[in-house]
Short mmCIF file of C-alpha atoms (C1' of nucleotides) in Angstrom, two decimals:
data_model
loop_
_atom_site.label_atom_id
_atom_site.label_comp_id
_atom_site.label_asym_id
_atom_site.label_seq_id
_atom_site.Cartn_x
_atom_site.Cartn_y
_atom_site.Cartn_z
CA UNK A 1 0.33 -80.29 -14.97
CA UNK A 2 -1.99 -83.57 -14.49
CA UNK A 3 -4.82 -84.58 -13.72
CA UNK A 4 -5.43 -84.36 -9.71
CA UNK A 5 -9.14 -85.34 -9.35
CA UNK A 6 -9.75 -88.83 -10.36
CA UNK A 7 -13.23 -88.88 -8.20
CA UNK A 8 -16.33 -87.72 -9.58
CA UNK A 9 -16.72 -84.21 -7.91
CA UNK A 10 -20.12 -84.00 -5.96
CA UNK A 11 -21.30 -80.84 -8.36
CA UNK A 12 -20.53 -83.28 -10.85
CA UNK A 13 -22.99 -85.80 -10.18
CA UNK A 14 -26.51 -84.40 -11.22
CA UNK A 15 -28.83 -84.99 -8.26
CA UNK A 16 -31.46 -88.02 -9.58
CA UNK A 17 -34.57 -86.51 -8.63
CA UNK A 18 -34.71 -82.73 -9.09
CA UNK A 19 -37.65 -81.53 -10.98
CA UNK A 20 -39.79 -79.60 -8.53
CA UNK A 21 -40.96 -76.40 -10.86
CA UNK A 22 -40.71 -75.13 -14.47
CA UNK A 23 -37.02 -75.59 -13.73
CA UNK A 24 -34.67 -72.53 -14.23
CA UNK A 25 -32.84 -73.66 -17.20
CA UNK A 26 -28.90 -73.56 -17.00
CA UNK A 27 -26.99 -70.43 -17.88
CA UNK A 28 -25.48 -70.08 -21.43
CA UNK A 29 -24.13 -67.85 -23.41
CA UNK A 30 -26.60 -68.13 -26.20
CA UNK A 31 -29.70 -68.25 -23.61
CA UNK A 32 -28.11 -65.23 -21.85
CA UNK A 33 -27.74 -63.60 -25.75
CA UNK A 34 -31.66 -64.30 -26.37
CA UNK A 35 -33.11 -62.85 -22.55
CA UNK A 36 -30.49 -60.09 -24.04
CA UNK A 37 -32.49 -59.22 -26.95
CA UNK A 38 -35.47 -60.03 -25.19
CA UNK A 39 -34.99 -57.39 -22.89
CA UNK A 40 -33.47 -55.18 -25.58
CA UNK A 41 -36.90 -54.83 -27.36
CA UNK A 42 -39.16 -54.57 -24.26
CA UNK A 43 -36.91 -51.81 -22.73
CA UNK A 44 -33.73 -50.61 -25.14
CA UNK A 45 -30.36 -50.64 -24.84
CA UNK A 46 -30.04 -48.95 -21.43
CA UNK A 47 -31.82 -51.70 -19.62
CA UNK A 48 -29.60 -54.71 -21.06
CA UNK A 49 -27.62 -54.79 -18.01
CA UNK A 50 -25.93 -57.40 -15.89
CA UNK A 51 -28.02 -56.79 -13.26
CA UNK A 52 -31.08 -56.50 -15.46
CA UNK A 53 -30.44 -59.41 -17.20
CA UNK A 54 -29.93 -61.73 -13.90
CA UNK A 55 -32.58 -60.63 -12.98
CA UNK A 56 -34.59 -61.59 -15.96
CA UNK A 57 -32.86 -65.07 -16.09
CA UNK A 58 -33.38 -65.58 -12.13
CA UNK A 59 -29.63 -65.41 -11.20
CA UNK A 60 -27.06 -63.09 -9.80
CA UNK A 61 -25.16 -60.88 -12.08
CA UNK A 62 -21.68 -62.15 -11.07
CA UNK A 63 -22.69 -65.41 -12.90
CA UNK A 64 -22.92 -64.06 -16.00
CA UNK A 65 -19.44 -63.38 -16.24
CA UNK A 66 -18.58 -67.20 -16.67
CA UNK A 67 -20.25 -66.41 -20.54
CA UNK A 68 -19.72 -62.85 -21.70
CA UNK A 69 -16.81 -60.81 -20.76
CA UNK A 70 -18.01 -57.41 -20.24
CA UNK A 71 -20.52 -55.20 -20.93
CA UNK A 72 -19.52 -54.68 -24.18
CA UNK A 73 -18.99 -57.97 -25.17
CA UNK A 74 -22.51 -58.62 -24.12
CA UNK A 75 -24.02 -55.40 -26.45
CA UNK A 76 -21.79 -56.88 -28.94
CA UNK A 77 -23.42 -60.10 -29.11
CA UNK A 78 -26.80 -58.68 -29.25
CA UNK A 79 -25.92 -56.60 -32.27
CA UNK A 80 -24.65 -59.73 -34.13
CA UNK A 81 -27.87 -61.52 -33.42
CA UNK A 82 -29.89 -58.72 -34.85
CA UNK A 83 -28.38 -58.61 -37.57
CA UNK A 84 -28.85 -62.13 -38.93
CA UNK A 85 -32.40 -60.89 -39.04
CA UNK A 86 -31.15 -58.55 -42.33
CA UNK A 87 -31.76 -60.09 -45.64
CA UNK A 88 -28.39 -60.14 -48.24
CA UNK A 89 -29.62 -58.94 -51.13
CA UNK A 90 -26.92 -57.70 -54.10
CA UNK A 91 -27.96 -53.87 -53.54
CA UNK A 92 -25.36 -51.91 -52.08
CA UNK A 93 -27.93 -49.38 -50.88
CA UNK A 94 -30.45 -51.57 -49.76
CA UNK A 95 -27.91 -53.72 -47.58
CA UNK A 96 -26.70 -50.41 -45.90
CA UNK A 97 -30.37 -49.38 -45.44
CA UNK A 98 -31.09 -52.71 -43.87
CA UNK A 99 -28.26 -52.57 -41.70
CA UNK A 100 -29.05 -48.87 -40.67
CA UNK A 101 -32.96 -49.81 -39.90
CA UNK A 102 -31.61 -52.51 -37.35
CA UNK A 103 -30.18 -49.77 -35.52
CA UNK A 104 -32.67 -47.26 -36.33
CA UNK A 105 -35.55 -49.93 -34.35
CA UNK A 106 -33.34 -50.55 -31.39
CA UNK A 107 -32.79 -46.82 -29.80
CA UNK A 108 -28.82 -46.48 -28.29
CA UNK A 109 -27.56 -49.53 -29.86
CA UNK A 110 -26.02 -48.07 -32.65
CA UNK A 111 -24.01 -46.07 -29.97
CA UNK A 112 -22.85 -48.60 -28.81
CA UNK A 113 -21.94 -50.35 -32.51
CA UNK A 114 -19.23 -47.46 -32.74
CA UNK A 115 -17.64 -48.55 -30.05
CA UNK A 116 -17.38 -52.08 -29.69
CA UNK A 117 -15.98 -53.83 -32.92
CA UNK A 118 -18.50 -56.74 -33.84
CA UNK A 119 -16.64 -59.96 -34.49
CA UNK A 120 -20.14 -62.43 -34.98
CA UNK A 121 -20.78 -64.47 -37.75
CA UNK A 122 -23.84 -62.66 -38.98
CA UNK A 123 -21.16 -59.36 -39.10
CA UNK A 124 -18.90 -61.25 -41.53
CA UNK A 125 -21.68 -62.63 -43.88
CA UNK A 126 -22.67 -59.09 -43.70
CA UNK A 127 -19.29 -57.68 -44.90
CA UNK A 128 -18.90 -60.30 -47.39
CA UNK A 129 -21.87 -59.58 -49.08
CA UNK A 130 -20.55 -55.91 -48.94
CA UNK A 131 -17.63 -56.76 -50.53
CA UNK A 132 -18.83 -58.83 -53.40
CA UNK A 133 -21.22 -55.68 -54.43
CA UNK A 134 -18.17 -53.42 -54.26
CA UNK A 135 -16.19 -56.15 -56.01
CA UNK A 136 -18.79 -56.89 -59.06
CA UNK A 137 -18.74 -52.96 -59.39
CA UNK A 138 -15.34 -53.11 -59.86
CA UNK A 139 -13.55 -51.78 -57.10
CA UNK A 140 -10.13 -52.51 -56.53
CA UNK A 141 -9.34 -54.51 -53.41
CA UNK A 142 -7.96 -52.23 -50.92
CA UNK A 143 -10.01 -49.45 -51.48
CA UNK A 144 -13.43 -51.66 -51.34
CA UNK A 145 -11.68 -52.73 -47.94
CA UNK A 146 -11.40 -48.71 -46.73
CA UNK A 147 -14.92 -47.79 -48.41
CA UNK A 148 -16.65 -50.92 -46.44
CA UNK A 149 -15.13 -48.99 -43.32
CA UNK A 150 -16.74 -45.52 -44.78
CA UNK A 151 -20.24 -46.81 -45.53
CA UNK A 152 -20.68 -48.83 -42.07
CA UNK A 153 -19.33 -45.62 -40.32
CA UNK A 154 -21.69 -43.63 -41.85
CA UNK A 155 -24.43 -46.17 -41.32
CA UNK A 156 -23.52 -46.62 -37.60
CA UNK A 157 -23.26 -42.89 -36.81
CA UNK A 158 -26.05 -41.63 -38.59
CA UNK A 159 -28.15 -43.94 -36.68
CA UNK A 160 -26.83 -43.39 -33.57
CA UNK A 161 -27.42 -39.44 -33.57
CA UNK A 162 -30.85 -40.24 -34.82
CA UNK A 163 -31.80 -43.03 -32.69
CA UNK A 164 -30.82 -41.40 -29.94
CA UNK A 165 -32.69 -38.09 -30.23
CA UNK A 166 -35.75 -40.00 -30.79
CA UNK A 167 -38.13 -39.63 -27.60
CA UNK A 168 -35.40 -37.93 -25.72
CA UNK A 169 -36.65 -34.65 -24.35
CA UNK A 170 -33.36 -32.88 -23.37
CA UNK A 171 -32.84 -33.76 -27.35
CA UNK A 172 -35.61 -31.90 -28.54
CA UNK A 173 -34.06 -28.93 -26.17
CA UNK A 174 -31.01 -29.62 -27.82
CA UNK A 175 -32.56 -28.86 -31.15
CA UNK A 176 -33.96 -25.86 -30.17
CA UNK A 177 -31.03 -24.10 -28.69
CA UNK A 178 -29.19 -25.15 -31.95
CA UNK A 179 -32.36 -23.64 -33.82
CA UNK A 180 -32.13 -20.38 -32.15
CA UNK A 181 -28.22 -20.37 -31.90
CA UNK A 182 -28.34 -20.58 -35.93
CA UNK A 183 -31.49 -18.00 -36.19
CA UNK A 184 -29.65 -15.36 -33.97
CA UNK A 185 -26.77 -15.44 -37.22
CA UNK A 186 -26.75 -12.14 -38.77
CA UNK A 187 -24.95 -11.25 -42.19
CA UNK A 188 -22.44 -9.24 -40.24
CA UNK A 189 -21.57 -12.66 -37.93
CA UNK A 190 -22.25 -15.46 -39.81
CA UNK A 191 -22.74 -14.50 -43.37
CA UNK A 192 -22.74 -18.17 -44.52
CA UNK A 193 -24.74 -19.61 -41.78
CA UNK A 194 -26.97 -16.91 -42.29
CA UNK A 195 -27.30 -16.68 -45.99
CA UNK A 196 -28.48 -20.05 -45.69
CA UNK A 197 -30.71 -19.95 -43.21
CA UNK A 198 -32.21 -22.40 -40.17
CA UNK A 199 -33.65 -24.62 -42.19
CA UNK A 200 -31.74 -25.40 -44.62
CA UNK A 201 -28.84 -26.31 -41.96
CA UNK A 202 -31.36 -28.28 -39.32
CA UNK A 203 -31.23 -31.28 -41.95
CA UNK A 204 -34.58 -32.15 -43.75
CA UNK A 205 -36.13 -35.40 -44.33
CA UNK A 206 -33.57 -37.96 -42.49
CA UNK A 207 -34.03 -41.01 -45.42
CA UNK A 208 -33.46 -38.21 -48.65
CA UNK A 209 -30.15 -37.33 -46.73
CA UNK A 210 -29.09 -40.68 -45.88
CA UNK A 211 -29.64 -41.35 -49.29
CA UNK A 212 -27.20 -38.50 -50.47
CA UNK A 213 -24.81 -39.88 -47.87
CA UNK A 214 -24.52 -42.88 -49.44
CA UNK A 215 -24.54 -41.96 -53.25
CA UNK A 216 -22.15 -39.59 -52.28
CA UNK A 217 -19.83 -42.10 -50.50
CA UNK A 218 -19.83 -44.49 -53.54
CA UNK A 219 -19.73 -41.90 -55.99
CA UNK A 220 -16.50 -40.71 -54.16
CA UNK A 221 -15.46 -43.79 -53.56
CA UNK A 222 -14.90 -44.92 -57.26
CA UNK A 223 -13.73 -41.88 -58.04
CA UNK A 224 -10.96 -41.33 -55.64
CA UNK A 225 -7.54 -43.03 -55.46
CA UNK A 226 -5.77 -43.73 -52.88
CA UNK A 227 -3.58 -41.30 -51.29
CA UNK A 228 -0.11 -41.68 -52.04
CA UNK A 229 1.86 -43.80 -48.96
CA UNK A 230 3.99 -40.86 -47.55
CA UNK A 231 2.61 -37.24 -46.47
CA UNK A 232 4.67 -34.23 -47.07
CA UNK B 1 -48.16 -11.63 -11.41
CA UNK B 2 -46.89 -8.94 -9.57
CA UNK B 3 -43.67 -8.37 -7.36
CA UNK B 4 -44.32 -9.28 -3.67
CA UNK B 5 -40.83 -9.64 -2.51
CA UNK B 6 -40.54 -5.43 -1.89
CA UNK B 7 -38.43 -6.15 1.16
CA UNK B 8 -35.28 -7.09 0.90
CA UNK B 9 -34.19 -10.85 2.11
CA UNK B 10 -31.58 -12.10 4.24
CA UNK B 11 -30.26 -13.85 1.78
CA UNK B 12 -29.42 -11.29 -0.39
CA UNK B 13 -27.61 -8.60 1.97
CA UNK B 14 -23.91 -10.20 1.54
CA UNK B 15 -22.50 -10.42 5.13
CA UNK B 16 -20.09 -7.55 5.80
CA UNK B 17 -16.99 -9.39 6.82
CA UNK B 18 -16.39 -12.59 5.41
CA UNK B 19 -13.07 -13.29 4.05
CA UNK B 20 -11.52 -15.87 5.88
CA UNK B 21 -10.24 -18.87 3.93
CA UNK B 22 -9.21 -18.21 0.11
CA UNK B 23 -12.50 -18.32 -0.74
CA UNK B 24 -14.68 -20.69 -2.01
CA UNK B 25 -15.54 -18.97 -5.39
CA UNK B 26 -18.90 -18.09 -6.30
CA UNK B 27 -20.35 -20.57 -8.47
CA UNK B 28 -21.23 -19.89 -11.76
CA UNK B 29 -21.27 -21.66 -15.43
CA UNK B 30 -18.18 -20.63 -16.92
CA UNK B 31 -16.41 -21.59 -13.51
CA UNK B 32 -18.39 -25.06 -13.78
CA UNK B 33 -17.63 -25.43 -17.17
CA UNK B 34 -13.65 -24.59 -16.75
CA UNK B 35 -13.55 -26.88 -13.91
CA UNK B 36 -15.06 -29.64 -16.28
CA UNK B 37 -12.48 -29.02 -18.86
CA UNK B 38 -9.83 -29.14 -16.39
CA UNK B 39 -10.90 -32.60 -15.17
CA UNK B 40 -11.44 -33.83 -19.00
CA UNK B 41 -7.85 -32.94 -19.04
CA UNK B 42 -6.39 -35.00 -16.20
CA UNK B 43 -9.15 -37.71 -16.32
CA UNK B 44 -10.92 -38.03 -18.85
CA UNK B 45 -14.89 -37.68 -20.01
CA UNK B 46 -15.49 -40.46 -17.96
CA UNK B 47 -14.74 -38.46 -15.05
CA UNK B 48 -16.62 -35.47 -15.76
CA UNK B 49 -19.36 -36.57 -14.06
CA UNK B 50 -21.97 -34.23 -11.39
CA UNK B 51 -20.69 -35.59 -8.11
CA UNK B 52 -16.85 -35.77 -9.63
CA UNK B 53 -17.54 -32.09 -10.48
CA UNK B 54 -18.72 -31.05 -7.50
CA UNK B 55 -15.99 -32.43 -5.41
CA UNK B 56 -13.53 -30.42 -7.59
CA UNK B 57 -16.04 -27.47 -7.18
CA UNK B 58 -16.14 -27.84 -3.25
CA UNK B 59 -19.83 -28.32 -3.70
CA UNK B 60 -22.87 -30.88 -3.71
CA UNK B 61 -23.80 -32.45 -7.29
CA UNK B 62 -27.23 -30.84 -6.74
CA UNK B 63 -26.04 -27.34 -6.80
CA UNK B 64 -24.92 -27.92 -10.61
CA UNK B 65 -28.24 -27.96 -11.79
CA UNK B 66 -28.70 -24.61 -11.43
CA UNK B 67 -26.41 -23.85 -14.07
CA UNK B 68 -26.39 -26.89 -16.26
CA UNK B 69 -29.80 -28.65 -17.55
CA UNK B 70 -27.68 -32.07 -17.45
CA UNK B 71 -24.74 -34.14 -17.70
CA UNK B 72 -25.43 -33.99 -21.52
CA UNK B 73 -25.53 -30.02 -21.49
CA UNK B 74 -22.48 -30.01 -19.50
CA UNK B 75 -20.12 -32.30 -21.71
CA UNK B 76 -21.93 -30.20 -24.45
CA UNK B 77 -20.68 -26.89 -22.75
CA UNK B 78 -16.96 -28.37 -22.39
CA UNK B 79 -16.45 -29.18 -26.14
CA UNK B 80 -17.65 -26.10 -27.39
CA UNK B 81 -15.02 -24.89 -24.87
CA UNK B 82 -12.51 -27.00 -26.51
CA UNK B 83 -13.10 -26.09 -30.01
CA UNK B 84 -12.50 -22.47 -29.09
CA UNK B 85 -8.79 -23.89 -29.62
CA UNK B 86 -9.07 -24.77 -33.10
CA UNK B 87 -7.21 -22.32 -35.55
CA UNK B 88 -10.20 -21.13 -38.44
CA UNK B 89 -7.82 -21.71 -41.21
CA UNK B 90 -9.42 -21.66 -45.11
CA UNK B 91 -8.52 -24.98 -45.99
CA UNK B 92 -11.17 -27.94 -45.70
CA UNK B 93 -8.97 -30.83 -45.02
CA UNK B 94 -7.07 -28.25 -42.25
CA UNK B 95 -10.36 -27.40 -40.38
CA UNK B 96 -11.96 -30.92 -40.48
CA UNK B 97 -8.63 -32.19 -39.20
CA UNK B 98 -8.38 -29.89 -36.08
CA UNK B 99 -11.78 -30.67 -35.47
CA UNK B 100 -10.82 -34.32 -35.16
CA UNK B 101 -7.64 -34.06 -33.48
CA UNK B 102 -9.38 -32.03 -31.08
CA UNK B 103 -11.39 -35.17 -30.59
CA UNK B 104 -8.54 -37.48 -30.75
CA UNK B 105 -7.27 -35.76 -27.81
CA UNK B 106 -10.12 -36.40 -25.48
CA UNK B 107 -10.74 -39.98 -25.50
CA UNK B 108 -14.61 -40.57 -24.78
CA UNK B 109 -15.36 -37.61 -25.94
CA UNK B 110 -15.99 -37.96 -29.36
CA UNK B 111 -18.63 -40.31 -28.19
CA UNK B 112 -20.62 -37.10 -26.41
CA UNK B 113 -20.49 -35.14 -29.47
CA UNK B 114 -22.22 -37.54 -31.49
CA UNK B 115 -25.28 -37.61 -29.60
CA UNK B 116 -25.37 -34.28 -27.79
CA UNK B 117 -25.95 -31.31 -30.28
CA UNK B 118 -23.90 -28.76 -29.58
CA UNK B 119 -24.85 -25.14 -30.07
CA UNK B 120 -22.11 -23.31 -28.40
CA UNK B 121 -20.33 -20.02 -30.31
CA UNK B 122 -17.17 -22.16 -31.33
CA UNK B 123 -19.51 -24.67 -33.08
CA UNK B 124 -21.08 -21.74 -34.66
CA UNK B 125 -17.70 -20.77 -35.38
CA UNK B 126 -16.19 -23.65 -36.96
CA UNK B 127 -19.56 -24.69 -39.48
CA UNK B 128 -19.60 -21.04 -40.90
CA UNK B 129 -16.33 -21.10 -41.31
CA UNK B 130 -16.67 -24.58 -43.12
CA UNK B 131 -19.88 -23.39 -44.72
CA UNK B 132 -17.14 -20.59 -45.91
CA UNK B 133 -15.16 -22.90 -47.73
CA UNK B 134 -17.68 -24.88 -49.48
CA UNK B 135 -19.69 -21.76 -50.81
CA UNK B 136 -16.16 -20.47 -52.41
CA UNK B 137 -15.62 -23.98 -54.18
CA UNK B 138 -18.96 -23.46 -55.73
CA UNK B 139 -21.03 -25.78 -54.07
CA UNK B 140 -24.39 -24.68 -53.81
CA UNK B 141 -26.06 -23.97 -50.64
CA UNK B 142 -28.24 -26.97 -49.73
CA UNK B 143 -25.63 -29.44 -50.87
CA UNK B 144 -23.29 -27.45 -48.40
CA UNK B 145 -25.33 -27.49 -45.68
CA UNK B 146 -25.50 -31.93 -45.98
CA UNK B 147 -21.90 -32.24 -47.06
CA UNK B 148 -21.22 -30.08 -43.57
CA UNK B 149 -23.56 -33.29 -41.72
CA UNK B 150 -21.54 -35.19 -43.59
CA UNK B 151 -17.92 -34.41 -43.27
CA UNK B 152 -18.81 -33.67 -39.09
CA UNK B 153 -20.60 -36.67 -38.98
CA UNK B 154 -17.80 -38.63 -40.27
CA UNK B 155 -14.92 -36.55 -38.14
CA UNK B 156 -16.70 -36.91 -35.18
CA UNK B 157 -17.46 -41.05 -36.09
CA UNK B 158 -13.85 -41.78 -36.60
CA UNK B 159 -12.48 -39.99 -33.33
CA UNK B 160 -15.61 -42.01 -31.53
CA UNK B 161 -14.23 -45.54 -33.21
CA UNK B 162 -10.48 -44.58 -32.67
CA UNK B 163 -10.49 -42.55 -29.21
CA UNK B 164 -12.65 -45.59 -27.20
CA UNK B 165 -10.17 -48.34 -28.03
CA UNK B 166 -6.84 -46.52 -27.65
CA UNK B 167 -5.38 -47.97 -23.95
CA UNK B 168 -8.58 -49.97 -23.65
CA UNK B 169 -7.53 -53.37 -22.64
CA UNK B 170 -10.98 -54.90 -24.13
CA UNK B 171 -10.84 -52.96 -27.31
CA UNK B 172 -7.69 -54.67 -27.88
CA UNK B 173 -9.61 -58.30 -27.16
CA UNK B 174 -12.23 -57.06 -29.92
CA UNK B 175 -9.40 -56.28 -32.26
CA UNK B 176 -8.13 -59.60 -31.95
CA UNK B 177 -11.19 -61.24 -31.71
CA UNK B 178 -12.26 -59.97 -35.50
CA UNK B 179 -9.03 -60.48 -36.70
CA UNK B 180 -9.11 -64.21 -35.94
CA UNK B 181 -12.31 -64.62 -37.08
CA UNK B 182 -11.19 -62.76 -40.08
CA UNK B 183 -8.38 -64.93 -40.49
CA UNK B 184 -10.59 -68.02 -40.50
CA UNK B 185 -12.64 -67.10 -43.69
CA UNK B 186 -11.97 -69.41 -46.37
CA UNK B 187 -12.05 -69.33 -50.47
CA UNK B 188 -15.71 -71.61 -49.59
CA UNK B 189 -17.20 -69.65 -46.66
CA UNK B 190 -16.56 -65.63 -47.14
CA UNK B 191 -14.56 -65.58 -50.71
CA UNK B 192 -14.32 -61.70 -50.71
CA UNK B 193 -12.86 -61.73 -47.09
CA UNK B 194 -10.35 -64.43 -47.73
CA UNK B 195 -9.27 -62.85 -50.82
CA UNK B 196 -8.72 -59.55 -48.99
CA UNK B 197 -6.90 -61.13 -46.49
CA UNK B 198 -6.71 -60.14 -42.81
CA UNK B 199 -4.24 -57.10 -43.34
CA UNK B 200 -6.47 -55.02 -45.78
CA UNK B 201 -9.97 -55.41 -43.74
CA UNK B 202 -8.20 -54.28 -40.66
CA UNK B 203 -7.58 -50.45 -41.53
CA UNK B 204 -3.82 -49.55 -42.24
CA UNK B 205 -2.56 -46.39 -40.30
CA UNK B 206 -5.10 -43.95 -39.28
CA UNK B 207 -4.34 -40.49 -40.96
CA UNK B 208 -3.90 -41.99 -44.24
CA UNK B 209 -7.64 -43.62 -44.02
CA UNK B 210 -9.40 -40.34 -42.91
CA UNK B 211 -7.10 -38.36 -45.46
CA UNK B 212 -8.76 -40.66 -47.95
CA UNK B 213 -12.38 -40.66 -46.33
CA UNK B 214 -11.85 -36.86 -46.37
CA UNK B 215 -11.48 -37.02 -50.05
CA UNK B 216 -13.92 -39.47 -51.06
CA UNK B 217 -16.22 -36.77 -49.24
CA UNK B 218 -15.48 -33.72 -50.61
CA UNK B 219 -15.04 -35.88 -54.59
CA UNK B 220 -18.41 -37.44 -53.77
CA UNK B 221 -20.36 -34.19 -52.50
CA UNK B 222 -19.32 -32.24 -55.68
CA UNK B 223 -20.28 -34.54 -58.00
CA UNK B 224 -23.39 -35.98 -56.84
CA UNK B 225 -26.79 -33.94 -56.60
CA UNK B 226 -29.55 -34.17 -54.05
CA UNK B 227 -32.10 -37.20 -54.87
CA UNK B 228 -35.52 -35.82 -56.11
CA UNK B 229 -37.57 -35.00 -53.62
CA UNK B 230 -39.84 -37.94 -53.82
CA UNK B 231 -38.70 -41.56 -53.90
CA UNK B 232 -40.27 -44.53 -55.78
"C1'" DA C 1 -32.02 -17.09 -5.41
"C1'" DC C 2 -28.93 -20.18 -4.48
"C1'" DC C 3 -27.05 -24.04 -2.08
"C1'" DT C 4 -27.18 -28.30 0.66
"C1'" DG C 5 -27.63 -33.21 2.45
"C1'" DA C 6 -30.00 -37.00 2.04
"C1'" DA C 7 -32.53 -40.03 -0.54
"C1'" DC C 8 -34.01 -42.84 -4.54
"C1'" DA C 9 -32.94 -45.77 -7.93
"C1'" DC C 10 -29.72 -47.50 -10.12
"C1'" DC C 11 -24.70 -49.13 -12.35
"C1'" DG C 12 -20.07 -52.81 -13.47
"C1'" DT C 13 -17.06 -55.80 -11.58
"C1'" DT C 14 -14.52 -58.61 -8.13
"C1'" DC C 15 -14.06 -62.01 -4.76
"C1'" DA C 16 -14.47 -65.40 -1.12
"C1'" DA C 17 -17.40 -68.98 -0.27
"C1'" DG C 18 -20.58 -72.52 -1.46
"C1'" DT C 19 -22.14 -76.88 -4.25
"C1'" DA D 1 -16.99 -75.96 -12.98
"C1'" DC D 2 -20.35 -73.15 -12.07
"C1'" DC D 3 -23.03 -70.16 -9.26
"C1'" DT D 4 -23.92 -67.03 -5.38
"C1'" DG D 5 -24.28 -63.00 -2.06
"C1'" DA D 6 -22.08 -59.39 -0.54
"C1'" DA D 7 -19.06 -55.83 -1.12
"C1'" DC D 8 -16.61 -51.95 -3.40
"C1'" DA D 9 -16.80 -48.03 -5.82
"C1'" DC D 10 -19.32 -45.54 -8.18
"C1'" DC D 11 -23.51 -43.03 -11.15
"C1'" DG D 12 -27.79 -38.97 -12.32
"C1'" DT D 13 -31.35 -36.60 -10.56
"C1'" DT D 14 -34.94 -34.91 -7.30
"C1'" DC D 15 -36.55 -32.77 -3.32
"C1'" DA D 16 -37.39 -30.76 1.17
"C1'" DA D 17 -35.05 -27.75 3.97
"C1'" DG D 18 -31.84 -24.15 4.97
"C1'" DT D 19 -29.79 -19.22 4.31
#
DNA sequence: ACCTGAACACCGTTCAAGT
DNA sequence: ACCTGAACACCGTTCAAGT
């Protein structure tokens, strides 16, 4: 309602002599962000947690909630401030592959991309860039708007069921059952699955098929109106 | 190398009278795995957890292991379970969509699938019956086999970005978080986003979208072949 | 063979208390 | 205002020991 403390608060008054060591430097949001991504490339994803992270920046984990929300809004920031490190060219494909080899380099993060809407600034230059290829190609407004959506998904989860299988042992068993599951289809079971065989389903080369993805989402994407408003 | 164990253990003459309480049931992976799905039903993935599961089992977490490799096996185990709902119909929009709603249902859940292979008999299932589909529209078999990747990749993607923020209380914060900063681009500083204006980047109802990511798919795999095999 | 309890090595988040 | 320690309520997984 107003203003109660006139006096200078004690925590107010910086102490005049109090440089002993290196100094921890105060908390902020953007030094938490950089130990963040610090710690994100020494040690992935699954290590960028509160408690990691106070550790690393020689405070309690608590205190980090003054800056960042949540977990998520913490992963969230990271993500933004990788990718500013993505160059805007005028390619559609080669700003989707850019985007996808941030997530590809940093194991788990993509996972977490999926889930936790990025709101940063380098996220908007990114989609405006997006846009403006979609738009030069002639794309009509709303469906460059639903196509953006298509192309990031793809991007997101392609690298997140990649990223994450890399180095993952329990993945590689994963694989295998899958392998064997598909190799025990016979004509009589699975005709289709069969008929095609193990390795044509356990994908080939991951960058050909991303590739396809992509062509295939633009190539659909011009191609396809929208559906009308109303279902039957 | 050869049997020692000729004589047979205590442990393996069941005690003649024991029936005193209604019986803790053997355990066993089907009565794990129904136990899971039971819990995914009240509680959600986030509660299907070893030492949740256990308590529900009358057991220790450690016991599990004999029957499940790992908390990714299990959640594995319990969609395949869940798919076994899904009706096999012939039409591609109709088995992609049951796939998702099955998702949809089980918030969290959609996240597992994305990273966990599964290999169960209902997966099986479902892709030849997909697989099915494809082969009778004339696609030919390796461009099947990616547009299957593809149109799971992109079911299970959107039931990962929709199921996380329904009745999150953050997800809603994220929401508005990008729309304001959304709202904020200008004709100077993101053209494309300020001519698209708030209401088209933030996607319009659901089942309309994926209807039209669906078809943009299925447009976009006919038409477009595999890359050559070797790239620039 | 199967099951157990206890241990190890962690989590996110809240809250009263300190400066 | 900012920071802290301690607490609460959890995790997955391993392992020696029991039957």
């Amino acid at each position: 309602m107003f203003v109660t403390n006139v006096f200078v608060q004690p925590w107010a008054v910086p102490s005049i002599s109090r440089r002993e060591r290196p100094a921890k430097p105060a908390l902020s949001r953007d030094g938490i962000v950089a130990a963040a991504v610090e710690i994100l490339r020494a040690e992935g994803i699954e290590r960028v947690t509160m408690r990691r992270l106070a550790q690393a920046l020689d405070s309690g984990a608590a205190s980090l909630y003054v800056y960042v929300r949540d977990t998520a809004d913490l992963h969230a920031a990271v993500l933004d401030e990788l990718l500013g490190t993505i160059e805007l060219t005028d390619d559609l494909h080669g700003l989707v592959r850019a985007y996808v080899d941030v997530l590809y380099a940093y194991p788990g993060l993509a996972r977490t991309a999926l889930v936790t809407r990025p709101s940063g600034p380098h996220y908007l230059a990114l989609i405006e860039r997006v846009l403006a290829v979609l738009a030069a190609a002639g794309l009509p407004g709303d469906r460059a708007a639903w196509l953006l959506d298509l192309l990031l998904l793809v991007a997101t989860a392609s690298a997140a069921e990649h990223s994450t299988r890399r180095g993952s042992a329990t993945a590689q068993l994963e694989d295998d059952a899958l392998a064997e599951a598909l190799a025990q289809a016979t004509p009589e079971s699975f005709p289709n699955i069969a008929a095609l065989g193990v390795d044509h389903l356990l994908a080939g080369p991951g960058s050909l098929r991303l590739q396809w993805f992509l062509d295939v989402l633009v190539n659909g994407g011009l191609s396809t109106p929208r559906p009308p408003p109303t279902g039957s």
